[in-house]
């Protein structure tokens, strides 16, 4: 059958060459549109390196200095410890931690340079987060190499233990495997002329690649120990999944008056999902993506109409051929299979030059890869997606008109022709 189909395509080459050219151009354009969407959706679904699901951010505020008396000020440390322990005992709370430095879904970032002891001139700009030991459990940190030893996570260790992302480990030490990074030391050149021992750090574990926002590239990242939770730090609360719904509202209702203690008050509590939504709006990400997706959807819809109309008209115009094949004894299934195979053969013939054109466009760096790097996997997924979408449109545009013609008595179709 395939030889017959190819012979038929060749016999009608004058008519098919325009259809072949249309499919080739449409395939390239559709691939480009899918690749554009992949740049953003691929970044959105990449893991951040830590888990913010079911986690809430809480901030304790302090009263203005005019209303703070000396007694409350002296009792501040005791009061905050009391409030921090109350959070742990609140229904639905699984774990609590404190941290400061880089805050996800915000512009509150902290970064410094770090160098390996073997090459002090090699400085890597690194994002920082100081965390208490319970942070490992709250944000579900899972090391790629090494272990998360909470008992050793304190500033009294020397060299001080640190966790670093795979990007930072690779940039600093260029290891053959991440396991080689564990136990290596680095320092902060900012303290190069200081006697402070905090300049020396030992890698306790290597973590997956990190980023601060879903629509960002991965960044070098380091975690440093924080011994105690303090009121000016961010408090992160992991809540059991069955208590997440309405947790912030319940917590504020129940604990607002309790947190009004000494110099403190409950400033805010919000989920990281809400923080992400607010940050996307603030950065204009939502409007930008809505515009990009609307343009892509409009383009895909026009491609759909163009290909659908072309094959619909082509199939309907050959109603005499369909009737003749049925009159010669072919079944409806055989006729439909033949026309579908012919249409898909045209698509595959057009996909070959389209593949070459798309490959040259990617090699010329003409695609959008601001968030996700170009790769063979990305190229093949997007190109295969374009071909599959066009195959579906072609199948629909052939099946429906052919199905209608098949229900006409062959003699009537031949007579009308």
Short mmCIF file of C-alpha atoms in Angstrom, two decimals:
data_model
loop_
_atom_site.label_atom_id
_atom_site.label_comp_id
_atom_site.label_asym_id
_atom_site.label_seq_id
_atom_site.Cartn_x
_atom_site.Cartn_y
_atom_site.Cartn_z
CA UNK A 1 0.00 0.00 0.00
CA UNK A 2 2.83 2.39 0.80
CA UNK A 3 4.30 2.04 -2.68
CA UNK A 4 0.89 2.82 -4.14
CA UNK A 5 0.53 5.87 -1.88
CA UNK A 6 3.94 7.26 -2.84
CA UNK A 7 3.18 6.65 -6.51
CA UNK A 8 -0.12 8.52 -6.11
CA UNK A 9 1.65 11.44 -4.42
CA UNK A 10 4.18 11.56 -7.25
CA UNK A 11 1.51 11.38 -9.95
CA UNK A 12 -0.22 14.40 -8.38
CA UNK A 13 3.05 16.20 -7.65
CA UNK A 14 1.95 19.51 -9.16
CA UNK A 15 -0.94 19.76 -6.72
CA UNK A 16 0.95 18.17 -3.84
CA UNK A 17 4.04 20.36 -4.02
CA UNK A 18 2.12 23.36 -2.69
CA UNK A 19 0.64 21.26 0.09
CA UNK A 20 4.09 19.87 0.88
CA UNK A 21 5.56 23.39 1.07
CA UNK A 22 2.68 24.55 3.29
CA UNK A 23 3.19 21.64 5.68
CA UNK A 24 6.95 22.26 5.79
CA UNK A 25 6.55 25.94 6.71
CA UNK A 26 3.75 25.27 9.17
CA UNK A 27 5.78 22.54 10.90
CA UNK A 28 8.71 24.91 11.43
CA UNK A 29 6.50 27.72 12.73
CA UNK A 30 4.56 25.39 15.01
CA UNK A 31 7.81 23.95 16.38
CA UNK A 32 9.02 27.48 17.12
CA UNK A 33 5.78 28.32 18.97
CA UNK A 34 5.93 25.12 21.05
CA UNK A 35 9.60 25.77 21.80
CA UNK A 36 8.70 29.25 23.07
CA UNK A 37 6.11 27.83 25.46
CA UNK A 38 8.60 25.16 26.57
CA UNK A 39 11.03 27.88 27.67
CA UNK A 40 8.55 29.08 30.31
CA UNK A 41 6.66 25.92 31.17
CA UNK A 42 9.90 23.97 31.39
CA UNK A 43 11.27 26.50 33.89
CA UNK A 44 8.02 26.43 35.88
CA UNK A 45 8.17 22.66 36.33
CA UNK A 46 11.86 22.49 37.18
CA UNK A 47 12.42 21.74 40.89
CA UNK A 48 13.69 24.67 42.98
CA UNK A 49 15.98 22.42 45.04
CA UNK A 50 13.73 22.72 48.10
CA UNK A 51 10.05 22.03 48.69
CA UNK A 52 7.69 24.94 49.53
CA UNK A 53 4.45 22.95 49.32
CA UNK A 54 2.47 23.09 52.59
CA UNK A 55 4.94 25.67 53.97
CA UNK A 56 3.92 29.05 55.41
CA UNK A 57 6.02 32.16 56.00
CA UNK A 58 5.52 34.01 59.29
CA UNK A 59 7.03 37.30 60.38
CA UNK A 60 7.01 38.64 63.92
CA UNK A 61 6.90 42.44 64.09
CA UNK A 62 8.11 44.74 66.86
CA UNK A 63 6.34 47.72 68.37
CA UNK A 64 7.60 51.22 67.65
CA UNK A 65 10.39 52.35 69.90
CA UNK A 66 8.17 55.01 71.52
CA UNK A 67 5.92 52.41 73.19
CA UNK A 68 8.65 49.94 74.27
CA UNK A 69 9.69 50.13 77.90
CA UNK A 70 12.93 48.79 79.36
CA UNK A 71 11.29 45.80 81.06
CA UNK A 72 9.76 44.54 77.80
CA UNK A 73 12.99 45.16 75.96
CA UNK A 74 15.02 43.13 78.45
CA UNK A 75 12.51 40.29 78.32
CA UNK A 76 12.42 40.21 74.49
CA UNK A 77 14.58 37.10 74.09
CA UNK A 78 12.50 35.13 76.57
CA UNK A 79 9.23 36.31 75.03
CA UNK A 80 10.29 35.36 71.50
CA UNK A 81 11.40 31.89 72.60
CA UNK A 82 8.00 31.43 74.22
CA UNK A 83 6.19 32.47 71.02
CA UNK A 84 8.45 30.31 68.85
CA UNK A 85 7.62 27.26 70.96
CA UNK A 86 3.91 28.06 70.76
CA UNK A 87 4.12 27.86 66.99
CA UNK A 88 5.52 24.33 67.25
CA UNK A 89 2.58 23.26 69.40
CA UNK A 90 -0.13 24.74 67.15
CA UNK A 91 -2.47 22.09 65.65
CA UNK A 92 -1.35 20.92 62.22
CA UNK A 93 2.24 22.19 62.52
CA UNK A 94 4.81 19.51 61.65
CA UNK A 95 8.04 21.50 61.88
CA UNK A 96 9.26 25.09 62.36
CA UNK A 97 12.52 26.77 61.39
CA UNK A 98 14.02 30.23 61.09
CA UNK A 99 16.24 31.64 58.35
CA UNK A 100 17.42 34.87 56.80
CA UNK A 101 19.22 35.85 53.64
CA UNK A 102 17.60 34.94 50.33
CA UNK A 103 13.81 34.72 50.65
CA UNK A 104 11.96 32.80 47.91
CA UNK A 105 9.52 34.77 45.74
CA UNK A 106 10.85 38.14 46.82
CA UNK A 107 13.58 40.65 46.07
CA UNK A 108 15.17 40.07 49.49
CA UNK A 109 18.45 38.51 48.42
CA UNK A 110 21.87 38.19 50.00
CA UNK A 111 25.02 37.21 48.13
CA UNK A 112 28.77 37.23 48.57
CA UNK A 113 31.80 35.72 46.86
CA UNK A 114 33.37 32.37 47.78
CA UNK A 115 36.69 30.88 46.70
CA UNK A 116 38.37 27.48 47.09
CA UNK A 117 41.51 27.46 49.19
CA UNK A 118 43.39 26.07 46.20
CA UNK A 119 42.70 29.17 44.08
CA UNK A 120 41.97 32.38 45.98
CA UNK A 121 41.68 34.35 42.73
CA UNK A 122 38.70 32.29 41.63
CA UNK A 123 35.67 33.97 43.24
CA UNK A 124 32.11 32.75 42.63
CA UNK A 125 29.23 35.10 43.36
CA UNK A 126 26.91 33.05 45.56
CA UNK A 127 23.43 33.48 47.01
CA UNK A 128 23.27 32.87 50.77
CA UNK A 129 20.75 31.58 53.26
CA UNK A 130 21.45 31.24 57.00
CA UNK A 131 19.22 28.53 58.50
CA UNK A 132 18.51 26.71 61.75
CA UNK A 133 18.93 22.90 61.76
CA UNK A 134 15.17 22.25 61.46
CA UNK A 135 15.24 23.98 58.04
CA UNK A 136 16.33 20.65 56.54
CA UNK A 137 13.00 19.07 57.52
CA UNK A 138 10.76 22.06 56.80
CA UNK A 139 11.95 22.48 53.21
CA UNK A 140 12.67 18.78 52.60
CA UNK A 141 16.32 19.18 51.61
CA UNK A 142 17.62 16.04 49.92
CA UNK A 143 21.40 15.91 49.38
CA UNK A 144 22.95 14.51 46.21
CA UNK A 145 26.15 13.73 48.12
CA UNK A 146 27.09 13.82 51.78
CA UNK A 147 24.72 13.82 54.75
CA UNK A 148 22.68 16.45 56.56
CA UNK A 149 24.09 16.12 60.06
CA UNK A 150 21.86 18.34 62.20
CA UNK A 151 23.97 17.71 65.30
CA UNK A 152 26.98 19.30 63.58
CA UNK A 153 25.00 22.21 62.15
CA UNK A 154 26.21 25.03 64.39
CA UNK A 155 28.58 27.97 64.26
CA UNK A 156 30.86 26.40 66.86
CA UNK A 157 32.23 23.89 64.36
CA UNK A 158 35.50 24.78 62.66
CA UNK A 159 35.76 24.86 59.74
CA UNK A 160 32.12 25.84 59.75
CA UNK A 161 29.85 23.29 57.97
CA UNK A 162 28.01 24.47 54.87
CA UNK A 163 25.66 23.03 52.29
CA UNK A 164 26.06 24.09 48.68
CA UNK A 165 24.14 23.57 45.49
CA UNK A 166 25.52 21.46 42.66
CA UNK A 167 26.13 24.61 40.60
CA UNK A 168 28.32 26.16 43.29
CA UNK A 169 30.19 22.90 43.89
CA UNK A 170 30.92 22.60 40.20
CA UNK A 171 31.99 26.24 39.86
CA UNK A 172 34.28 26.17 42.90
CA UNK A 173 35.92 22.75 42.73
CA UNK A 174 35.24 21.36 39.21
CA UNK A 175 34.85 17.82 40.60
CA UNK A 176 34.51 14.72 38.46
CA UNK A 177 31.70 13.58 40.77
CA UNK A 178 29.77 15.51 43.41
CA UNK A 179 30.95 13.07 46.07
CA UNK A 180 34.47 14.49 45.66
CA UNK A 181 33.16 17.87 46.84
CA UNK A 182 32.15 16.62 50.29
CA UNK A 183 34.83 17.58 52.82
CA UNK A 184 36.47 20.23 50.64
CA UNK A 185 36.96 23.71 52.08
CA UNK A 186 36.36 27.23 50.82
CA UNK A 187 36.46 30.74 52.23
CA UNK A 188 34.89 34.16 51.85
CA UNK A 189 37.44 36.64 50.40
CA UNK A 190 35.57 39.47 52.10
CA UNK A 191 37.18 38.33 55.36
CA UNK A 192 40.57 37.68 53.77
CA UNK A 193 42.39 40.23 55.93
CA UNK A 194 40.46 39.36 59.09
CA UNK A 195 41.33 37.01 61.93
CA UNK A 196 37.76 35.79 62.16
CA UNK A 197 37.60 31.97 61.77
CA UNK A 198 34.29 32.31 59.95
CA UNK A 199 36.25 32.64 56.73
CA UNK A 200 36.74 28.87 56.54
CA UNK A 201 33.94 26.51 55.55
CA UNK A 202 33.79 22.77 54.99
CA UNK A 203 31.26 21.22 52.61
CA UNK A 204 28.99 18.89 54.57
CA UNK A 205 26.68 17.96 51.66
CA UNK A 206 25.91 18.89 48.07
CA UNK A 207 22.28 19.76 47.27
CA UNK A 208 20.35 19.78 43.98
CA UNK A 209 20.44 22.90 41.82
CA UNK A 210 18.74 25.90 43.43
CA UNK A 211 16.76 28.89 42.25
CA UNK A 212 14.78 31.59 44.05
CA UNK A 213 11.76 31.76 41.75
CA UNK A 214 10.07 29.36 39.36
CA UNK A 215 10.75 31.64 36.39
CA UNK A 216 14.49 31.96 36.98
CA UNK A 217 17.65 30.18 36.03
CA UNK A 218 19.56 28.10 38.56
CA UNK A 219 22.05 30.04 40.69
CA UNK A 220 25.06 29.09 42.87
CA UNK A 221 23.66 28.71 46.38
CA UNK A 222 25.11 28.13 49.85
CA UNK A 223 23.55 27.40 53.25
CA UNK A 224 25.27 28.47 56.46
CA UNK A 225 24.38 27.52 60.05
CA UNK A 226 22.21 29.60 62.33
CA UNK A 227 22.18 28.55 65.98
CA UNK A 228 19.07 30.28 67.29
CA UNK A 229 15.86 31.73 65.90
CA UNK A 230 15.60 35.52 66.30
CA UNK A 231 12.54 37.74 65.89
CA UNK A 232 13.78 39.61 62.80
CA UNK A 233 14.26 36.42 60.80
CA UNK A 234 11.72 34.67 58.58
CA UNK A 235 9.93 31.82 60.31
CA UNK A 236 8.88 28.93 58.08
CA UNK A 237 6.16 26.53 59.19
CA UNK A 238 5.52 23.15 57.56
CA UNK A 239 1.87 22.16 57.95
CA UNK A 240 0.38 18.71 57.48
CA UNK A 241 -1.51 18.48 54.16
CA UNK A 242 -4.91 17.99 55.82
CA UNK A 243 -4.51 21.29 57.74
CA UNK A 244 -3.29 23.50 54.89
CA UNK A 245 -6.70 24.79 53.78
CA UNK A 246 -7.48 27.92 55.79
CA UNK A 247 -4.42 27.51 58.02
CA UNK A 248 -3.25 31.14 57.76
CA UNK A 249 -6.70 32.48 58.66
CA UNK A 250 -7.07 30.10 61.62
CA UNK A 251 -3.60 30.86 62.91
CA UNK A 252 -4.13 34.60 62.76
CA UNK A 253 -7.52 34.33 64.45
CA UNK A 254 -6.22 32.12 67.26
CA UNK A 255 -2.76 33.61 67.78
CA UNK A 256 -3.13 37.32 67.01
CA UNK A 257 -3.77 38.21 70.65
CA UNK A 258 -1.20 35.70 71.93
CA UNK A 259 1.58 37.27 69.85
CA UNK A 260 0.78 40.68 71.31
CA UNK A 261 3.39 40.08 73.97
CA UNK A 262 6.02 42.53 75.16
CA UNK A 263 7.56 44.26 72.16
CA UNK A 264 6.14 41.77 69.65
CA UNK A 265 3.06 41.33 67.48
CA UNK A 266 2.06 39.04 64.63
CA UNK A 267 2.97 40.90 61.45
CA UNK A 268 1.81 38.43 58.79
CA UNK A 269 1.48 34.77 57.90
CA UNK A 270 1.12 33.59 54.30
CA UNK A 271 1.71 30.47 52.28
CA UNK A 272 4.55 30.27 49.80
CA UNK A 273 1.97 29.63 47.10
CA UNK A 274 0.44 33.03 47.86
CA UNK A 275 3.91 34.57 47.88
CA UNK A 276 4.59 33.13 44.43
CA UNK A 277 1.29 34.41 43.02
CA UNK A 278 1.88 37.91 44.43
CA UNK A 279 5.48 37.99 43.21
CA UNK A 280 4.52 36.92 39.69
CA UNK A 281 2.02 39.78 39.53
CA UNK A 282 4.54 42.25 40.98
CA UNK A 283 7.22 41.28 38.46
CA UNK A 284 4.80 41.42 35.53
CA UNK A 285 5.32 37.73 34.87
CA UNK A 286 1.59 37.00 34.71
CA UNK A 287 0.87 39.69 32.11
CA UNK A 288 3.89 38.72 30.05
CA UNK A 289 3.03 35.03 30.02
CA UNK A 290 -0.64 35.71 29.29
CA UNK A 291 0.39 37.79 26.29
CA UNK A 292 2.91 35.22 25.06
CA UNK A 293 0.48 32.33 25.46
CA UNK A 294 -2.34 34.28 23.80
CA UNK A 295 -0.14 34.95 20.76
CA UNK A 296 0.96 31.31 20.67
CA UNK A 297 -2.65 30.09 20.99
CA UNK A 298 -3.79 32.44 18.23
CA UNK A 299 -1.02 31.18 15.97
CA UNK A 300 -1.81 27.52 16.70
CA UNK A 301 -5.50 28.16 16.04
CA UNK A 302 -4.68 29.70 12.66
CA UNK A 303 -2.45 26.77 11.82
CA UNK A 304 -5.27 24.45 12.79
CA UNK A 305 -7.74 26.25 10.53
CA UNK A 306 -5.28 26.43 7.62
CA UNK A 307 -4.36 22.74 7.66
CA UNK A 308 -7.91 21.65 8.46
CA UNK A 309 -9.40 23.63 5.57
CA UNK A 310 -6.75 22.44 3.12
CA UNK A 311 -7.17 18.73 3.80
CA UNK A 312 -10.93 19.03 4.24
CA UNK A 313 -11.29 20.57 0.80
CA UNK A 314 -8.79 18.11 -0.69
CA UNK A 315 -10.65 15.11 0.69
CA UNK A 316 -14.07 16.40 -0.24
CA UNK A 317 -12.90 17.13 -3.79
CA UNK A 318 -11.92 13.46 -4.18
CA UNK A 319 -15.35 12.13 -3.29
CA UNK A 320 -15.54 10.52 -6.73
CA UNK A 321 -12.36 8.57 -6.04
CA UNK A 322 -13.76 7.45 -2.69
CA UNK A 323 -16.99 6.32 -4.31
CA UNK A 324 -15.10 4.50 -7.05
CA UNK A 325 -12.94 2.63 -4.56
CA UNK A 326 -16.03 1.55 -2.63
CA UNK A 327 -17.75 0.51 -5.88
CA UNK A 328 -14.72 -1.64 -6.68
CA UNK A 329 -15.19 -3.49 -3.39
CA UNK A 330 -13.00 -1.60 -0.89
CA UNK A 331 -14.42 -1.38 2.62
CA UNK A 332 -14.96 1.92 4.40
CA UNK A 333 -12.12 1.12 6.79
CA UNK A 334 -9.72 0.36 3.93
CA UNK A 335 -10.59 3.58 2.11
CA UNK A 336 -10.24 5.66 5.24
CA UNK A 337 -6.94 4.00 6.10
CA UNK A 338 -5.62 4.73 2.60
CA UNK A 339 -6.47 8.43 2.72
CA UNK A 340 -5.11 8.83 6.23
CA UNK A 341 -1.87 7.13 5.23
CA UNK A 342 -1.58 9.43 2.21
CA UNK A 343 -2.08 12.56 4.30
CA UNK A 344 0.39 11.45 6.99
CA UNK A 345 2.92 10.49 4.29
CA UNK A 346 2.76 14.04 2.97
CA UNK A 347 3.36 15.32 6.50
CA UNK A 348 6.38 13.05 7.01
CA UNK A 349 7.84 14.10 3.65
CA UNK A 350 7.44 17.76 4.70
CA UNK A 351 8.83 17.08 8.21
CA UNK A 352 12.24 16.05 6.85
CA UNK A 353 13.23 19.46 5.42
CA UNK A 354 11.38 21.14 8.30
CA UNK A 355 13.62 19.23 10.71
CA UNK A 356 16.72 20.51 8.93
CA UNK A 357 15.45 24.11 8.97
CA UNK A 358 14.48 23.95 12.66
CA UNK A 359 17.85 22.44 13.54
CA UNK A 360 19.68 25.28 11.79
CA UNK A 361 17.51 27.85 13.56
CA UNK A 362 18.45 26.36 16.92
CA UNK A 363 22.14 26.12 16.03
CA UNK A 364 22.03 29.79 14.96
CA UNK A 365 20.77 30.66 18.46
CA UNK A 366 17.50 32.11 17.14
CA UNK A 367 15.23 30.39 19.65
CA UNK A 368 14.09 31.78 23.02
CA UNK A 369 16.06 30.09 25.81
CA UNK A 370 16.17 32.73 28.52
CA UNK A 371 15.11 30.28 31.27
CA UNK A 372 15.80 26.76 29.96
CA UNK A 373 18.93 25.91 27.99
CA UNK A 374 18.64 24.47 24.51
CA UNK A 375 19.25 20.74 24.38
CA UNK A 376 18.64 17.78 22.12
CA UNK A 377 15.91 16.60 24.46
CA UNK A 378 14.11 19.95 24.27
CA UNK A 379 14.49 20.10 20.49
CA UNK A 380 13.16 16.60 19.92
CA UNK A 381 10.25 16.99 22.33
CA UNK A 382 9.11 20.27 20.75
CA UNK A 383 9.56 19.08 17.16
CA UNK A 384 7.80 15.79 17.85
CA UNK A 385 4.99 17.75 19.53
CA UNK A 386 4.58 19.91 16.40
CA UNK A 387 4.46 16.86 14.11
CA UNK A 388 2.00 15.03 16.37
CA UNK A 389 -0.30 18.07 16.57
CA UNK A 390 -0.30 18.41 12.78
CA UNK A 391 -0.91 14.68 12.39
CA UNK A 392 -3.97 15.00 14.61
CA UNK A 393 -5.32 17.93 12.60
CA UNK A 394 -4.73 16.10 9.32
CA UNK A 395 -6.42 12.95 10.61
CA UNK A 396 -9.48 14.96 11.70
CA UNK A 397 -9.67 16.92 8.44
CA UNK A 398 -9.55 13.66 6.42
CA UNK A 399 -11.72 11.47 8.59
CA UNK A 400 -14.82 13.66 8.86
CA UNK A 401 -15.39 14.54 5.15
CA UNK A 402 -14.40 11.02 4.08
CA UNK A 403 -16.79 9.55 6.65
CA UNK A 404 -19.65 11.66 5.24
CA UNK A 405 -18.89 10.66 1.65
CA UNK A 406 -18.82 6.99 2.58
CA UNK A 407 -22.47 7.16 3.65
CA UNK A 408 -23.51 8.23 0.14
CA UNK A 409 -24.43 5.51 -2.31
CA UNK A 410 -21.40 5.21 -4.68
CA UNK A 411 -23.62 5.43 -7.76
CA UNK A 412 -24.98 8.81 -6.57
CA UNK A 413 -21.49 10.18 -5.94
CA UNK A 414 -20.31 9.06 -9.38
CA UNK A 415 -23.43 10.46 -11.02
CA UNK A 416 -22.98 13.85 -9.33
CA UNK A 417 -19.37 13.93 -10.47
#
